[in-house]
Backbone as a ProteinNet text record, in pm:
[ID]
protein_1_A
[PRIMARY]
MASTSASRVVPASPERVWQLIGGFDSLPDWLPYIPESTALEGGRVRRLTNSDGEVIVERLVDFNETERHYSYAILEAPFPVVGYISTLRVHEVPGDKNTAEVQWSGRFAPQGASEDEVVALFTGIYRDGLDALHKTLAG
[TERTIARY]
7594.8	7479.7	7518.6	7487	7563.8	7414.8	7425.7	7361	7383.2	7216	7199.5	7170.1	7100.1	6992.1	6994.7	6964.9	6936.9	6794	6796.9	6676.4	6702.7	6569.9	6515.3	6412.4	6425.4	6301.1	6235.2	6083.1	6034.6	5900.2	5882.3	5762.7	5691.4	5580.6	5421.9	5420.3	5338	5275.9	5211.7	5285.4	5331.4	5224.7	5056.5	4991.9	5023.1	4989	5074.9	5148.3	5249.4	5377.1	5349.1	5206.3	5235.8	5075.1	5017.4	4941.7	5037.5	5149.3	5178.2	5297.2	5298.5	5449.5	5393.7	5289.2	5239.8	5181.7	5164.3	5119.6	5251.8	5250	5313.1	5332.9	5242.3	5266.5	5336.5	5324.9	5318.2	5457.4	5568.1	5711.9	5702.1	5631.3	5649.9	5610.6	5468.2	5478.7	5552.4	5651.4	5762.3	5882.3	5956.3	6037.8	6109.3	6185.5	6213.2	6325.2	6386.8	6461	6315.8	6250.9	6132.2	6012.1	6020.9	5907.3	5739.7	5771.2	5695	5620.2	5580.8	5504.4	5409.4	5390.3	5315	5258.9	5125.9	5133.3	5045.8	5142.4	5061.1	5037.3	5024.9	4944.9	4868	4754.7	4680	4754.2	4891	4982.2	5022.1	5023	5177.4	5323	5345.9	5397.5	5400.4	5525	5523.5	5680.1	5626.1	5677.4	5745.8	5869.2	5920.2	6053.8	6050.9	6078.2	6174.4	6321	6375.1	6446.2	6453.2	6478.8	6575.4	6665.3	6742.1	6643.5	6528.7	6469.7	6431.6	6534.7	6600.5	6453.2	6422.7	6339	6339.6	6284.3	6280.3	6172.8	6172.5	6048.1	6131.5	5933	5994.1	5819.4	5846.8	5727.7	5717.5	5619.1	5588.4	5609.4	5636.4	5681.8	5624.5	5575.2	5560.4	5497.4	5414.5	5288	5235.5	5225.9	5180.2	5127.2	4970.4	4916.7	4922.1	4870	4935.3	5074.2	5177.5	5291.9	5385.3	5288.1	5322.5	5508.6	5455.3	5586.8	5581.1	5575.4	5625.2	5781.6	5751.9	5943.9	5877.4	6015.2	6013.5	6091.6	6164.6	6230.6	6249.3	6323.2	6404.2	6368.2	6255	6342.5	6353.3	6417.6	6517.7	6564.6	6645.6	6689.7	6825.2	6889.6	6994.9	7155.9	7069.1	7200.5	7241.4	7377	7496.2	7461.8	7368.4	7284.3	7220.7	7199.1	7133.9	7004.4	6951.8	6860.9	6821.6	6784.5	6789	6617	6667.1	6541.8	6525.6	6399.5	6418.6	6332.9	6310.4	6191.5	6208.3	6114.3	6047.8	5933.9	5980.9	5970.9	5901.4	5782	5734.2	5723.7	5829.4	5807.6	5742	5722.3	5663.2	5788.3	5782	5886	5804.4	5843.5	5773.4	5763.5	5643.4	5621.7	5614.4	5602.7	5611.2	5505	5375.6	5229.6	5246.8	5386.7	5366.3	5527.5	5609.3	5643.7	5688.6	5740.2	5783.2	5953.6	5998.7	6134.2	6080.8	6134.1	6137.9	6247.8	6252.2	6335.6	6337.1	6460	6451.4	6583.8	6530.2	6680.3	6666.7	6794.5	6794.5	6949.1	6911.4	6968.1	7050.3	7136.6	7159.9	7319	7321.9	7468.6	7521.1	7606.5	7704.7	7712.3	7694.7	7764.4	7810	7924.3	7967	8016.8	8017.4	8068.2	8158.9	8231.5	8266.9	8146.2	8126.8	8040	8021.5	8172.4	8133.2	8090.5	8081.6	8039.9	7891.4	7812.3	7732	7635.3	7704.4	7669.5	7629.1	7732	7707.6	7629.5	7608.4	7521.3	7354.9	7311.7	7170.9	7165.4	7298.8	7260.2	7259.8	7302.6	7278.3	7158.1	7080.4	6982.7	6893.4	6870.6	6814.4	6799.8	6888.2	6989.6	6882.7	6900.5	6827.3	6706.2	6619.5	6524.8	6472	6460.1	6412.8	6479.3	6531.7	6558.5	6473.6	6401.1	6352.7	6158.9	6187.7	6000.5	6032	6149.3	6137.3	6118.4	6179.9	6100.4	5965.4	5917.8	5781.1	5719.3	5709	5653.9	5724.9	5820.4	5779.5	5726.3	5688	5590.6	5729
3394.1	3311.6	3137	3066	2933.7	2820.3	2770.7	2721.7	2606.7	2495.6	2421.4	2371.7	2229.9	2154.4	2001.4	1972.9	1808.8	1819.8	1722.9	1713.3	1544.3	1510.6	1319.8	1335.9	1270.8	1234.5	1134.5	1124.1	998.8	950	868.6	762.9	786.3	883.1	920.7	1103.6	1084.8	1191	1337.6	1440	1545.1	1588	1550	1534.4	1412.5	1331	1252.7	1299.1	1309.2	1357.3	1520.3	1589	1723.5	1671	1599.5	1476.9	1467.2	1355.4	1311.2	1399.5	1484.6	1573.8	1751.2	1729.4	1929.7	1917.6	1879.7	1903	1900.4	2069.2	2121.3	2008.9	1961.5	1832.1	1669.3	1729.4	1514.1	1423.6	1531.5	1441.1	1288.2	1308.6	1195.4	1024.7	1137.3	986.1	972.1	1097.3	950	1006	1045.2	1081.8	1001.9	878.3	817.1	950.2	984.4	1071.1	1148.5	1182.6	1263	1216.5	1104.5	987.7	1086	1158.2	1287.3	1416.6	1456	1614.8	1628.4	1729.8	1842.1	1925.7	1942.3	2073.3	2149.1	2327.1	2413	2521.7	2666.7	2738.7	2750.9	2644.9	2660.1	2587.5	2538.7	2446.7	2474.3	2667.5	2759.4	2696.1	2610.8	2584.8	2432.9	2297.7	2250.6	2188.3	2109	2075	1877.9	1912	1825	1680.2	1598	1507.9	1373.3	1401.3	1284.4	1178.7	1099.2	964	952.1	1058	1089.8	1153.4	1167.3	1227	1358.2	1376.3	1548.7	1657.3	1792.5	1857.9	1963.7	1967.7	2097.7	2147.2	2249.2	2350.6	2490.7	2458.9	2499.3	2583.9	2682.7	2766.4	2821.6	2824.6	2778.3	2937.4	2937.5	3081.3	3149.6	3048.1	3043.2	2957.1	2938.8	2804.8	2869.5	2765	2767	2654	2626.9	2492.4	2478.9	2529.1	2630.3	2537.6	2627.1	2592.2	2423.5	2408.3	2316.3	2282	2398.9	2426.5	2486.7	2463.3	2580.2	2595.1	2688.7	2736.3	2698.1	2727.1	2720.3	2766.6	2832.8	2855	2756.4	2782.7	2705.7	2751.6	2757.8	2860.2	2793.1	2687	2595.2	2383.2	2376.8	2285	2289.1	2190.2	2074.5	2097.8	2181.3	2266.5	2386.3	2345.1	2462.3	2560	2668.7	2739.4	2842.9	2957.2	3038.8	3084.3	3156	3168.6	3158.4	2987.1	2923.9	2899.3	2915.5	2883.7	2787.3	2689.2	2613.7	2577.4	2530.6	2542.9	2370.5	2301.5	2198.1	2213	2150.1	2164.1	2099	2037.6	1954.1	2023.7	2012.1	1974.8	1827.7	1960.8	1830.7	1840.2	1720.2	1630.9	1661.7	1702.4	1750.9	1627.5	1600.9	1437.1	1364.9	1335.2	1224.3	1268.7	1252.8	1283.2	1180.3	1096.5	977.6	1030.9	1118.3	1130.3	1280.2	1322.8	1400.8	1459	1567.9	1587.4	1627.8	1619.6	1719.1	1749.1	1901.6	1971.3	2002.7	2052.3	2099.1	2102	2285.3	2367.8	2422.3	2494	2557.1	2650.9	2771.6	2894.1	2947.5	2907.5	2976.1	3002.1	3048	3090	2994.6	2926.7	2819.4	2937.8	2838	2937.6	2776.8	2815.5	2743.4	2585	2615.9	2463.1	2568.9	2483.3	2526.9	2561.1	2666	2607.5	2534.9	2478.9	2319.8	2219.4	2160.8	2095.1	2122.4	2207	2233.4	2230.1	2296.1	2264.6	2045.6	2065.4	1872.2	1774.7	1836.8	1785.6	1814	1959	1974.2	1874.4	1881.4	1780.6	1657.1	1625.2	1434.3	1464.3	1612.6	1519.5	1575.8	1583.6	1696.4	1579.7	1481.8	1369.8	1273.8	1250.3	1086.6	1083.4	1255.6	1245.2	1212.2	1255.9	1215.3	1088.5	1055.7	895.4	819.4	840.2	800.4	851.6	945.2	1026.5	853.2	895	767.5	612.7	569.3	465.1	412.5	517	508.1	486.4	637.2	624.1	512.5	422.2	303.2	197.8	222.5	68.8	-31.8
-2923	-2951.4	-3055.3	-2988	-3055.2	-3097.3	-3134.8	-3295.3	-3341.4	-3346.4	-3342	-3451	-3542.1	-3521.8	-3599.7	-3627	-3620.2	-3767.5	-3873.8	-3887.1	-3947	-4003.5	-4032.3	-4119.3	-4259.8	-4293.8	-4248.1	-4234.4	-4122.1	-4219	-4189.7	-4283.7	-4260.6	-4276.8	-4221.8	-4368.9	-4327.2	-4414.5	-4280.6	-4329.8	-4281.8	-4152.8	-4185.7	-4105.6	-4009.8	-4023.3	-3911.1	-3831.1	-3879.7	-3826.1	-3684.8	-3717.8	-3660.7	-3543	-3647.7	-3455.8	-3376.2	-3390.2	-3323.4	-3174.1	-3350.7	-3208.3	-3200.8	-3226.7	-3235.4	-3127.2	-3071.3	-2927.4	-2862.4	-2735.3	-2679.5	-2572.6	-2494	-2368	-2458.3	-2593	-2625.9	-2634.7	-2549.5	-2613	-2560.5	-2423.8	-2379.2	-2496.7	-2610	-2680.4	-2764.1	-2788.2	-2863.4	-2852.7	-2714	-2715	-2617.6	-2575.2	-2494	-2293.3	-2362.5	-2281.4	-2187	-2253.2	-2216.3	-2136.7	-2011.4	-1991	-1938.6	-1877.5	-1800.3	-1819.4	-1856	-1876.5	-1842.8	-1796.1	-1676	-1761.2	-1812.3	-1846.5	-1781.4	-1748.2	-1632.7	-1743.2	-1635.5	-1744.1	-1838.8	-1840.3	-1948.3	-2115	-2100.6	-2121.3	-2205.3	-2173	-2271.8	-2170.6	-2018.1	-1964	-1939.6	-1979.3	-1938.9	-1866.4	-1739.4	-1662.5	-1673.6	-1768.3	-1786.4	-1709.1	-1700.8	-1607.8	-1681.8	-1715	-1780.4	-1750.4	-1811.1	-1795	-1650.6	-1653.7	-1520.3	-1403.5	-1386.5	-1271	-1266.2	-1399.6	-1379.2	-1406.3	-1402.9	-1366.1	-1535.2	-1601.1	-1717	-1759.5	-1761.8	-1694.6	-1904.4	-1972.8	-2091.3	-2119.7	-2180.4	-2178.2	-2332.6	-2379.3	-2529.2	-2624.1	-2654	-2754.3	-2818.1	-2999.9	-3057.6	-3167.7	-3171.2	-3274.3	-3383.7	-3479.9	-3523.6	-3631.2	-3630.4	-3701	-3823.9	-3877.4	-4075.9	-4048.7	-4021.1	-4137	-4008.1	-3925.2	-3834.2	-3751.8	-3689.4	-3604.8	-3478.2	-3371.5	-3232.2	-3213	-3094.3	-3024.8	-2904.1	-2854.4	-2676.3	-2625.7	-2526.4	-2448.7	-2326.2	-2281.6	-2118.6	-2067.7	-1870.8	-1835.7	-1699	-1668.7	-1551.4	-1659.2	-1637.5	-1695.5	-1612.5	-1637.9	-1576.5	-1704.7	-1824.4	-1947.2	-1914	-1926.4	-1929.4	-2001.5	-2021.2	-2096.1	-2058.8	-2171.6	-2104.7	-2202.5	-2239	-2344.7	-2441.1	-2391.8	-2509	-2547.3	-2706.1	-2787.9	-2871.7	-2887.2	-2950.4	-3048.3	-3178.6	-3292.4	-3364.4	-3320.7	-3357.6	-3475.4	-3646.4	-3754.7	-3797.6	-3861.5	-4007.7	-4114.8	-4226.5	-4413.2	-4450.8	-4560.3	-4684	-4695.6	-4806.7	-4928	-4985.9	-5069.4	-5281	-5269.9	-5389.9	-5406.1	-5328.3	-5234.4	-5144.4	-5043.6	-5075.8	-4932.8	-4825.5	-4858.8	-4710.4	-4625.5	-4647.1	-4591.4	-4599.4	-4451.3	-4355.6	-4345.7	-4328.6	-4296.2	-4128	-4042.5	-3958.2	-3867.5	-3896.9	-3799.7	-3660.7	-3595.3	-3430.9	-3467.1	-3379.7	-3374.8	-3280.8	-3226.4	-3138.4	-3086.7	-2995.3	-3013.3	-2877.4	-2786	-2688	-2677	-2551.8	-2519.4	-2425	-2389.4	-2333.1	-2184.2	-2105.4	-1968.9	-1850.3	-1848.5	-1746.9	-1839.4	-1974.3	-2062.4	-2170.8	-2245.6	-2411	-2474	-2619.2	-2681.6	-2745.1	-2761.8	-2882.6	-2818.1	-2637.5	-2567	-2568.4	-2553.1	-2571.6	-2722.2	-2824.6	-2918.8	-2944.2	-2890.8	-2931.4	-2869.8	-2686.6	-2630.9	-2683	-2732.6	-2834.9	-2899.5	-3057.6	-3116.7	-3107.4	-3050	-2960.9	-2907.9	-2798.5	-2796	-2904.8	-3023.1	-3100.3	-3213.4	-3249	-3317	-3249.1	-3124.8	-3085.2	-3101.2	-3065.9	-3058.1	-3199.7	-3300.9	-3445	-3449.9	-3447.4	-3496.9	-3381.2	-3253	-3138.8	-3266.2	-3313.7	-3369.7	-3520.2	-3557.4	-3719.4	-3636.3	-3504.1	-3469	-3483.7	-3422.4	-3368.9	-3457.8	-3556.1	-3722.7	-3778.1	-3786.3	-3827.5	-3817	-3663.3	-3639.3	-3601.8
[MASK]
+++++++++++++++++++++++++++++++++++++++++++++++++++++++++++++++++++++++++++++++++++++++++++++++++++++++++++++++++++++++++++++++++++++++++++

């Protein structure tokens, strides 16, 4: 299994950040790469459409409101991986109630691409996503 992660400090309280990103169906609210999300199976599955019109289907596998994180698995996607599990987590920044750190991490097995290529792909998606989140929160 390969893995990667990205993190970013953002200009908002952990509560505000979680309110924006903590809903499993909320990606279009802050991630330009995903302009459309449809909740299925009572909100446990999301059907995403990316900016290229490709479909990504993901299942929520863990959710913790108190600790501000959720994990999901990819069921269907145009990515060259299998066994993909990812976690989005909001951390408090000690001593600063108006700042949070957001971490996005994933593990997966490359399929049809090298490990370096797949790690670079998801590192870029996570980094670009967190940059978009920062821009949204900075207003």
